[in-house]
């Protein structure tokens, strides 16, 4: 009798293992792995080749000092790594199976630092983690960083809107908005990401120009007041 019970117990254990092995197939997913996309700052335009004129001999403008980019703030819903889309009736969503290489604030900070460094206007440009004091501080709030489908049609328009505040040792210098817009060539993810790249480039070019202009204006006011 004991032998029969042992045989039944062994058989039951083997049956359970077989069922568990079969069940592992139920948890297998045929879904495509999540795709991670990265944005790179546009390269600074190279100086035009050719003979220089005698006017000013292409003397470069003096560097503006040091600038630190604070960690960007974001509008609600934009703080994560999702690639956000906006639909009709104020609906916010994100693309399944696709994400940025990091949270949107990290992405925007890296793009901003790279853009400002490549422009050559500043003695140094540091990110938010730098321990060194800077002459200027740039705070960015990401108002829009999204693919907008509200106009209808199959392809979105990417909108990037950055609210910027520049401060110096004496306090607030200027507030301005830098924005860019780009229509995607289609609704494929690669086309949408390419539009994000174009819109970001436009917004960051505007940011770099306005930041430098505000700092130069502040320097001019300071020199006139002496």
PDB file of C-alpha atoms in Angstrom:
ATOM      1  CA  UNK A   1       0.000   0.000   0.000  1.00  0.00           C
ATOM      2  CA  UNK A   2       2.834   2.395   0.875  1.00  0.00           C
ATOM      3  CA  UNK A   3       4.473   1.707  -2.467  1.00  0.00           C
ATOM      4  CA  UNK A   4       1.265   2.601  -4.258  1.00  0.00           C
ATOM      5  CA  UNK A   5       0.984   5.871  -2.329  1.00  0.00           C
ATOM      6  CA  UNK A   6       4.613   6.738  -3.092  1.00  0.00           C
ATOM      7  CA  UNK A   7       4.067   6.044  -6.777  1.00  0.00           C
ATOM      8  CA  UNK A   8       0.985   8.247  -6.808  1.00  0.00           C
ATOM      9  CA  UNK A   9       2.851  11.065  -5.007  1.00  0.00           C
ATOM     10  CA  UNK A  10       5.730  10.908  -7.477  1.00  0.00           C
ATOM     11  CA  UNK A  11       3.325  10.899 -10.382  1.00  0.00           C
ATOM     12  CA  UNK A  12       1.486  13.917  -8.930  1.00  0.00           C
ATOM     13  CA  UNK A  13       4.713  15.860  -8.485  1.00  0.00           C
ATOM     14  CA  UNK A  14       5.808  15.119 -12.040  1.00  0.00           C
ATOM     15  CA  UNK A  15       2.396  16.148 -13.336  1.00  0.00           C
ATOM     16  CA  UNK A  16       2.624  19.466 -11.473  1.00  0.00           C
ATOM     17  CA  UNK A  17       6.073  20.144 -12.911  1.00  0.00           C
ATOM     18  CA  UNK A  18       4.797  19.390 -16.388  1.00  0.00           C
ATOM     19  CA  UNK A  19       1.872  21.775 -15.932  1.00  0.00           C
ATOM     20  CA  UNK A  20       4.150  24.529 -14.616  1.00  0.00           C
ATOM     21  CA  UNK A  21       6.532  24.035 -17.523  1.00  0.00           C
ATOM     22  CA  UNK A  22       3.633  24.319 -19.915  1.00  0.00           C
ATOM     23  CA  UNK A  23       2.300  27.401 -18.169  1.00  0.00           C
ATOM     24  CA  UNK A  24       5.522  29.294 -18.727  1.00  0.00           C
ATOM     25  CA  UNK A  25       4.506  29.489 -22.339  1.00  0.00           C
ATOM     26  CA  UNK A  26       1.421  31.428 -21.300  1.00  0.00           C
ATOM     27  CA  UNK A  27       3.618  34.239 -19.981  1.00  0.00           C
ATOM     28  CA  UNK A  28       5.645  34.560 -23.145  1.00  0.00           C
ATOM     29  CA  UNK A  29       4.856  37.703 -25.076  1.00  0.00           C
ATOM     30  CA  UNK A  30       5.027  38.121 -28.807  1.00  0.00           C
ATOM     31  CA  UNK A  31       4.998  41.901 -28.347  1.00  0.00           C
ATOM     32  CA  UNK A  32       7.928  43.777 -29.858  1.00  0.00           C
ATOM     33  CA  UNK A  33      10.553  44.939 -27.353  1.00  0.00           C
ATOM     34  CA  UNK A  34      10.308  48.559 -26.256  1.00  0.00           C
ATOM     35  CA  UNK A  35      12.258  50.912 -28.503  1.00  0.00           C
ATOM     36  CA  UNK A  36      14.380  53.659 -26.937  1.00  0.00           C
ATOM     37  CA  UNK A  37      14.956  56.839 -28.929  1.00  0.00           C
ATOM     38  CA  UNK A  38      17.640  59.460 -28.395  1.00  0.00           C
ATOM     39  CA  UNK A  39      17.742  63.102 -29.510  1.00  0.00           C
ATOM     40  CA  UNK A  40      21.006  64.850 -30.315  1.00  0.00           C
ATOM     41  CA  UNK A  41      21.653  68.579 -30.369  1.00  0.00           C
ATOM     42  CA  UNK A  42      22.260  70.010 -33.814  1.00  0.00           C
ATOM     43  CA  UNK A  43      25.870  70.778 -34.631  1.00  0.00           C
ATOM     44  CA  UNK A  44      26.834  74.444 -34.540  1.00  0.00           C
ATOM     45  CA  UNK A  45      26.945  75.924 -38.067  1.00  0.00           C
ATOM     46  CA  UNK A  46      30.464  76.035 -39.437  1.00  0.00           C
ATOM     47  CA  UNK A  47      31.903  79.383 -40.386  1.00  0.00           C
ATOM     48  CA  UNK A  48      31.634  80.114 -44.089  1.00  0.00           C
ATOM     49  CA  UNK A  49      34.887  79.529 -45.962  1.00  0.00           C
ATOM     50  CA  UNK A  50      36.462  82.245 -48.067  1.00  0.00           C
ATOM     51  CA  UNK A  51      38.678  85.318 -47.754  1.00  0.00           C
ATOM     52  CA  UNK A  52      37.947  87.539 -44.795  1.00  0.00           C
ATOM     53  CA  UNK A  53      37.165  91.164 -45.387  1.00  0.00           C
ATOM     54  CA  UNK A  54      39.164  93.896 -43.765  1.00  0.00           C
ATOM     55  CA  UNK A  55      36.183  94.956 -41.641  1.00  0.00           C
ATOM     56  CA  UNK A  56      36.837  93.848 -38.072  1.00  0.00           C
ATOM     57  CA  UNK A  57      38.956  90.898 -39.293  1.00  0.00           C
ATOM     58  CA  UNK A  58      36.314  88.538 -37.959  1.00  0.00           C
ATOM     59  CA  UNK A  59      37.228  89.361 -34.369  1.00  0.00           C
ATOM     60  CA  UNK A  60      35.104  87.096 -32.156  1.00  0.00           C
ATOM     61  CA  UNK A  61      32.842  88.658 -29.563  1.00  0.00           C
ATOM     62  CA  UNK A  62      34.139  88.263 -26.020  1.00  0.00           C
ATOM     63  CA  UNK A  63      32.829  85.257 -24.130  1.00  0.00           C
ATOM     64  CA  UNK A  64      29.855  85.917 -21.902  1.00  0.00           C
ATOM     65  CA  UNK A  65      31.188  84.242 -18.774  1.00  0.00           C
ATOM     66  CA  UNK A  66      29.974  81.029 -17.200  1.00  0.00           C
ATOM     67  CA  UNK A  67      26.431  79.676 -17.427  1.00  0.00           C
ATOM     68  CA  UNK A  68      24.745  76.900 -15.487  1.00  0.00           C
ATOM     69  CA  UNK A  69      21.604  75.191 -16.779  1.00  0.00           C
ATOM     70  CA  UNK A  70      19.308  74.295 -13.880  1.00  0.00           C
ATOM     71  CA  UNK A  71      17.392  71.022 -13.999  1.00  0.00           C
ATOM     72  CA  UNK A  72      14.298  71.760 -16.106  1.00  0.00           C
ATOM     73  CA  UNK A  73      10.813  71.835 -14.685  1.00  0.00           C
ATOM     74  CA  UNK A  74       7.922  70.350 -16.670  1.00  0.00           C
ATOM     75  CA  UNK A  75       4.208  70.730 -17.138  1.00  0.00           C
ATOM     76  CA  UNK A  76       2.139  67.888 -15.628  1.00  0.00           C
ATOM     77  CA  UNK A  77       2.433  64.688 -17.636  1.00  0.00           C
ATOM     78  CA  UNK A  78       5.796  65.503 -19.192  1.00  0.00           C
ATOM     79  CA  UNK A  79       8.057  64.413 -16.337  1.00  0.00           C
ATOM     80  CA  UNK A  80       8.605  60.814 -17.463  1.00  0.00           C
ATOM     81  CA  UNK A  81      10.374  59.103 -20.386  1.00  0.00           C
ATOM     82  CA  UNK A  82       7.187  58.516 -22.419  1.00  0.00           C
ATOM     83  CA  UNK A  83       6.888  60.047 -25.894  1.00  0.00           C
ATOM     84  CA  UNK A  84       3.753  62.099 -25.350  1.00  0.00           C
ATOM     85  CA  UNK A  85       0.973  62.708 -27.848  1.00  0.00           C
ATOM     86  CA  UNK A  86      -2.062  64.972 -27.563  1.00  0.00           C
ATOM     87  CA  UNK A  87      -5.388  64.168 -29.192  1.00  0.00           C
ATOM     88  CA  UNK A  88      -8.715  65.925 -29.592  1.00  0.00           C
ATOM     89  CA  UNK A  89     -10.848  66.731 -26.550  1.00  0.00           C
ATOM     90  CA  UNK A  90      -7.728  67.501 -24.456  1.00  0.00           C
ATOM     91  CA  UNK A  91      -6.675  63.854 -24.284  1.00  0.00           C
ATOM     92  CA  UNK A  92      -3.033  63.148 -23.433  1.00  0.00           C
ATOM     93  CA  UNK A  93      -1.521  59.776 -24.234  1.00  0.00           C
ATOM     94  CA  UNK A  94       1.809  58.211 -25.152  1.00  0.00           C
ATOM     95  CA  UNK A  95       3.177  55.870 -27.797  1.00  0.00           C
ATOM     96  CA  UNK A  96       3.179  52.246 -26.694  1.00  0.00           C
ATOM     97  CA  UNK A  97       6.482  50.409 -27.031  1.00  0.00           C
ATOM     98  CA  UNK A  98       8.518  53.607 -27.455  1.00  0.00           C
ATOM     99  CA  UNK A  99      10.284  55.888 -25.004  1.00  0.00           C
ATOM    100  CA  UNK A 100      13.012  58.501 -24.763  1.00  0.00           C
ATOM    101  CA  UNK A 101      16.450  57.595 -23.453  1.00  0.00           C
ATOM    102  CA  UNK A 102      15.577  59.295 -20.159  1.00  0.00           C
ATOM    103  CA  UNK A 103      12.908  61.448 -18.507  1.00  0.00           C
ATOM    104  CA  UNK A 104      11.979  64.527 -20.539  1.00  0.00           C
ATOM    105  CA  UNK A 105      13.676  66.961 -18.089  1.00  0.00           C
ATOM    106  CA  UNK A 106      16.961  65.035 -18.460  1.00  0.00           C
ATOM    107  CA  UNK A 107      16.637  64.983 -22.247  1.00  0.00           C
ATOM    108  CA  UNK A 108      15.951  68.725 -22.458  1.00  0.00           C
ATOM    109  CA  UNK A 109      18.782  69.571 -20.062  1.00  0.00           C
ATOM    110  CA  UNK A 110      21.318  67.545 -22.070  1.00  0.00           C
ATOM    111  CA  UNK A 111      20.145  69.068 -25.362  1.00  0.00           C
ATOM    112  CA  UNK A 112      20.334  72.583 -23.914  1.00  0.00           C
ATOM    113  CA  UNK A 113      23.827  72.145 -22.479  1.00  0.00           C
ATOM    114  CA  UNK A 114      25.149  70.641 -25.726  1.00  0.00           C
ATOM    115  CA  UNK A 115      23.576  73.410 -27.815  1.00  0.00           C
ATOM    116  CA  UNK A 116      24.955  76.222 -25.670  1.00  0.00           C
ATOM    117  CA  UNK A 117      28.414  74.668 -25.490  1.00  0.00           C
ATOM    118  CA  UNK A 118      28.634  74.232 -29.249  1.00  0.00           C
ATOM    119  CA  UNK A 119      27.646  77.864 -29.867  1.00  0.00           C
ATOM    120  CA  UNK A 120      30.903  79.233 -28.443  1.00  0.00           C
ATOM    121  CA  UNK A 121      29.254  82.243 -26.768  1.00  0.00           C
ATOM    122  CA  UNK A 122      30.171  81.245 -23.219  1.00  0.00           C
ATOM    123  CA  UNK A 123      33.391  80.644 -21.333  1.00  0.00           C
ATOM    124  CA  UNK A 124      31.783  77.536 -19.893  1.00  0.00           C
ATOM    125  CA  UNK A 125      28.360  75.902 -19.808  1.00  0.00           C
ATOM    126  CA  UNK A 126      27.643  73.522 -16.944  1.00  0.00           C
ATOM    127  CA  UNK A 127      24.752  71.202 -16.220  1.00  0.00           C
ATOM    128  CA  UNK A 128      22.672  71.184 -13.047  1.00  0.00           C
ATOM    129  CA  UNK A 129      25.062  68.821 -11.279  1.00  0.00           C
ATOM    130  CA  UNK A 130      28.071  71.113 -11.512  1.00  0.00           C
ATOM    131  CA  UNK A 131      29.562  72.142  -8.137  1.00  0.00           C
ATOM    132  CA  UNK A 132      31.133  75.305  -9.566  1.00  0.00           C
ATOM    133  CA  UNK A 133      29.438  78.708  -9.157  1.00  0.00           C
ATOM    134  CA  UNK A 134      28.425  80.387 -12.414  1.00  0.00           C
ATOM    135  CA  UNK A 135      27.881  83.977 -13.504  1.00  0.00           C
ATOM    136  CA  UNK A 136      24.458  83.140 -14.941  1.00  0.00           C
ATOM    137  CA  UNK A 137      21.728  80.599 -14.229  1.00  0.00           C
ATOM    138  CA  UNK A 138      19.210  79.460 -16.833  1.00  0.00           C
ATOM    139  CA  UNK A 139      15.972  77.890 -15.599  1.00  0.00           C
ATOM    140  CA  UNK A 140      13.763  76.117 -18.144  1.00  0.00           C
ATOM    141  CA  UNK A 141      10.186  74.978 -17.758  1.00  0.00           C
ATOM    142  CA  UNK A 142       9.056  72.550 -20.450  1.00  0.00           C
ATOM    143  CA  UNK A 143       5.539  73.640 -21.342  1.00  0.00           C
ATOM    144  CA  UNK A 144       5.116  71.435 -24.406  1.00  0.00           C
ATOM    145  CA  UNK A 145       7.130  68.469 -25.689  1.00  0.00           C
ATOM    146  CA  UNK A 146       4.536  66.497 -27.573  1.00  0.00           C
ATOM    147  CA  UNK A 147       3.149  65.209 -30.868  1.00  0.00           C
ATOM    148  CA  UNK A 148      -0.073  67.100 -31.545  1.00  0.00           C
ATOM    149  CA  UNK A 149      -2.839  65.247 -33.407  1.00  0.00           C
ATOM    150  CA  UNK A 150      -5.592  67.772 -32.694  1.00  0.00           C
ATOM    151  CA  UNK A 151      -5.593  69.171 -36.227  1.00  0.00           C
ATOM    152  CA  UNK A 152      -6.685  65.809 -37.620  1.00  0.00           C
ATOM    153  CA  UNK A 153      -5.038  63.894 -40.413  1.00  0.00           C
ATOM    154  CA  UNK A 154      -2.713  60.959 -40.113  1.00  0.00           C
ATOM    155  CA  UNK A 155       0.536  62.691 -39.130  1.00  0.00           C
ATOM    156  CA  UNK A 156       1.084  64.902 -36.084  1.00  0.00           C
ATOM    157  CA  UNK A 157       2.798  68.241 -35.650  1.00  0.00           C
ATOM    158  CA  UNK A 158       5.439  68.205 -32.928  1.00  0.00           C
ATOM    159  CA  UNK A 159       5.403  71.191 -30.587  1.00  0.00           C
ATOM    160  CA  UNK A 160       8.275  72.121 -28.270  1.00  0.00           C
ATOM    161  CA  UNK A 161       7.736  75.147 -26.025  1.00  0.00           C
ATOM    162  CA  UNK A 162      10.271  76.157 -23.361  1.00  0.00           C
ATOM    163  CA  UNK A 163       9.630  78.929 -20.837  1.00  0.00           C
ATOM    164  CA  UNK A 164      13.026  80.325 -19.869  1.00  0.00           C
ATOM    165  CA  UNK A 165      14.311  82.553 -17.085  1.00  0.00           C
ATOM    166  CA  UNK A 166      17.868  83.887 -16.998  1.00  0.00           C
ATOM    167  CA  UNK A 167      19.332  85.123 -13.754  1.00  0.00           C
ATOM    168  CA  UNK A 168      22.653  86.645 -12.749  1.00  0.00           C
ATOM    169  CA  UNK A 169      24.477  87.521  -9.574  1.00  0.00           C
ATOM    170  CA  UNK A 170      22.296  90.626  -9.177  1.00  0.00           C
ATOM    171  CA  UNK A 171      19.005  88.768  -9.702  1.00  0.00           C
ATOM    172  CA  UNK A 172      16.568  88.271 -12.569  1.00  0.00           C
ATOM    173  CA  UNK A 173      17.802  89.348 -15.989  1.00  0.00           C
ATOM    174  CA  UNK A 174      15.151  88.236 -18.481  1.00  0.00           C
ATOM    175  CA  UNK A 175      12.284  85.851 -19.158  1.00  0.00           C
ATOM    176  CA  UNK A 176      11.477  84.593 -22.635  1.00  0.00           C
ATOM    177  CA  UNK A 177       9.877  81.755 -24.585  1.00  0.00           C
ATOM    178  CA  UNK A 178      11.773  79.502 -26.988  1.00  0.00           C
ATOM    179  CA  UNK A 179       9.671  77.310 -29.219  1.00  0.00           C
ATOM    180  CA  UNK A 180       9.831  75.129 -32.288  1.00  0.00           C
ATOM    181  CA  UNK A 181       7.310  73.281 -34.423  1.00  0.00           C
ATOM    182  CA  UNK A 182       7.722  70.587 -37.077  1.00  0.00           C
ATOM    183  CA  UNK A 183       5.196  68.576 -39.062  1.00  0.00           C
ATOM    184  CA  UNK A 184       5.984  64.863 -39.145  1.00  0.00           C
ATOM    185  CA  UNK A 185       6.295  63.361 -42.609  1.00  0.00           C
ATOM    186  CA  UNK A 186       4.094  60.457 -41.525  1.00  0.00           C
ATOM    187  CA  UNK A 187       2.780  58.545 -38.554  1.00  0.00           C
ATOM    188  CA  UNK A 188       5.624  56.016 -38.314  1.00  0.00           C
ATOM    189  CA  UNK A 189       7.626  56.312 -35.103  1.00  0.00           C
ATOM    190  CA  UNK A 190      10.850  57.169 -36.917  1.00  0.00           C
ATOM    191  CA  UNK A 191       9.078  60.050 -38.682  1.00  0.00           C
ATOM    192  CA  UNK A 192       7.595  61.337 -35.438  1.00  0.00           C
ATOM    193  CA  UNK A 193      10.997  61.210 -33.698  1.00  0.00           C
ATOM    194  CA  UNK A 194      12.578  63.053 -36.639  1.00  0.00           C
ATOM    195  CA  UNK A 195       9.966  65.793 -36.197  1.00  0.00           C
ATOM    196  CA  UNK A 196      10.813  65.962 -32.482  1.00  0.00           C
ATOM    197  CA  UNK A 197      14.434  66.487 -33.498  1.00  0.00           C
ATOM    198  CA  UNK A 198      13.572  69.323 -35.888  1.00  0.00           C
ATOM    199  CA  UNK A 199      11.247  71.065 -33.429  1.00  0.00           C
ATOM    200  CA  UNK A 200      13.811  70.728 -30.622  1.00  0.00           C
ATOM    201  CA  UNK A 201      16.567  72.157 -32.820  1.00  0.00           C
ATOM    202  CA  UNK A 202      14.420  75.206 -33.617  1.00  0.00           C
ATOM    203  CA  UNK A 203      13.484  75.771 -29.989  1.00  0.00           C
ATOM    204  CA  UNK A 204      17.060  75.395 -28.765  1.00  0.00           C
ATOM    205  CA  UNK A 205      18.438  77.704 -31.446  1.00  0.00           C
ATOM    206  CA  UNK A 206      15.968  80.338 -30.273  1.00  0.00           C
ATOM    207  CA  UNK A 207      16.910  79.638 -26.651  1.00  0.00           C
ATOM    208  CA  UNK A 208      20.626  80.051 -27.345  1.00  0.00           C
ATOM    209  CA  UNK A 209      20.108  83.302 -29.251  1.00  0.00           C
ATOM    210  CA  UNK A 210      17.825  84.860 -26.647  1.00  0.00           C
ATOM    211  CA  UNK A 211      19.990  83.751 -23.712  1.00  0.00           C
ATOM    212  CA  UNK A 212      23.114  85.313 -25.202  1.00  0.00           C
ATOM    213  CA  UNK A 213      21.270  88.512 -26.179  1.00  0.00           C
ATOM    214  CA  UNK A 214      19.857  88.902 -22.658  1.00  0.00           C
ATOM    215  CA  UNK A 215      23.283  88.402 -21.074  1.00  0.00           C
ATOM    216  CA  UNK A 216      24.924  90.916 -23.435  1.00  0.00           C
ATOM    217  CA  UNK A 217      22.200  93.453 -22.721  1.00  0.00           C
ATOM    218  CA  UNK A 218      22.732  92.983 -18.994  1.00  0.00           C
ATOM    219  CA  UNK A 219      26.477  93.466 -19.405  1.00  0.00           C
ATOM    220  CA  UNK A 220      25.868  96.626 -21.417  1.00  0.00           C
ATOM    221  CA  UNK A 221      23.562  98.014 -18.742  1.00  0.00           C
ATOM    222  CA  UNK A 222      26.141  97.198 -16.090  1.00  0.00           C
ATOM    223  CA  UNK A 223      28.954  98.944 -17.944  1.00  0.00           C
ATOM    224  CA  UNK A 224      26.814 102.041 -18.584  1.00  0.00           C
ATOM    225  CA  UNK A 225      25.887 102.312 -14.895  1.00  0.00           C
ATOM    226  CA  UNK A 226      29.523 102.394 -13.761  1.00  0.00           C
TER     227      UNK A 226
END
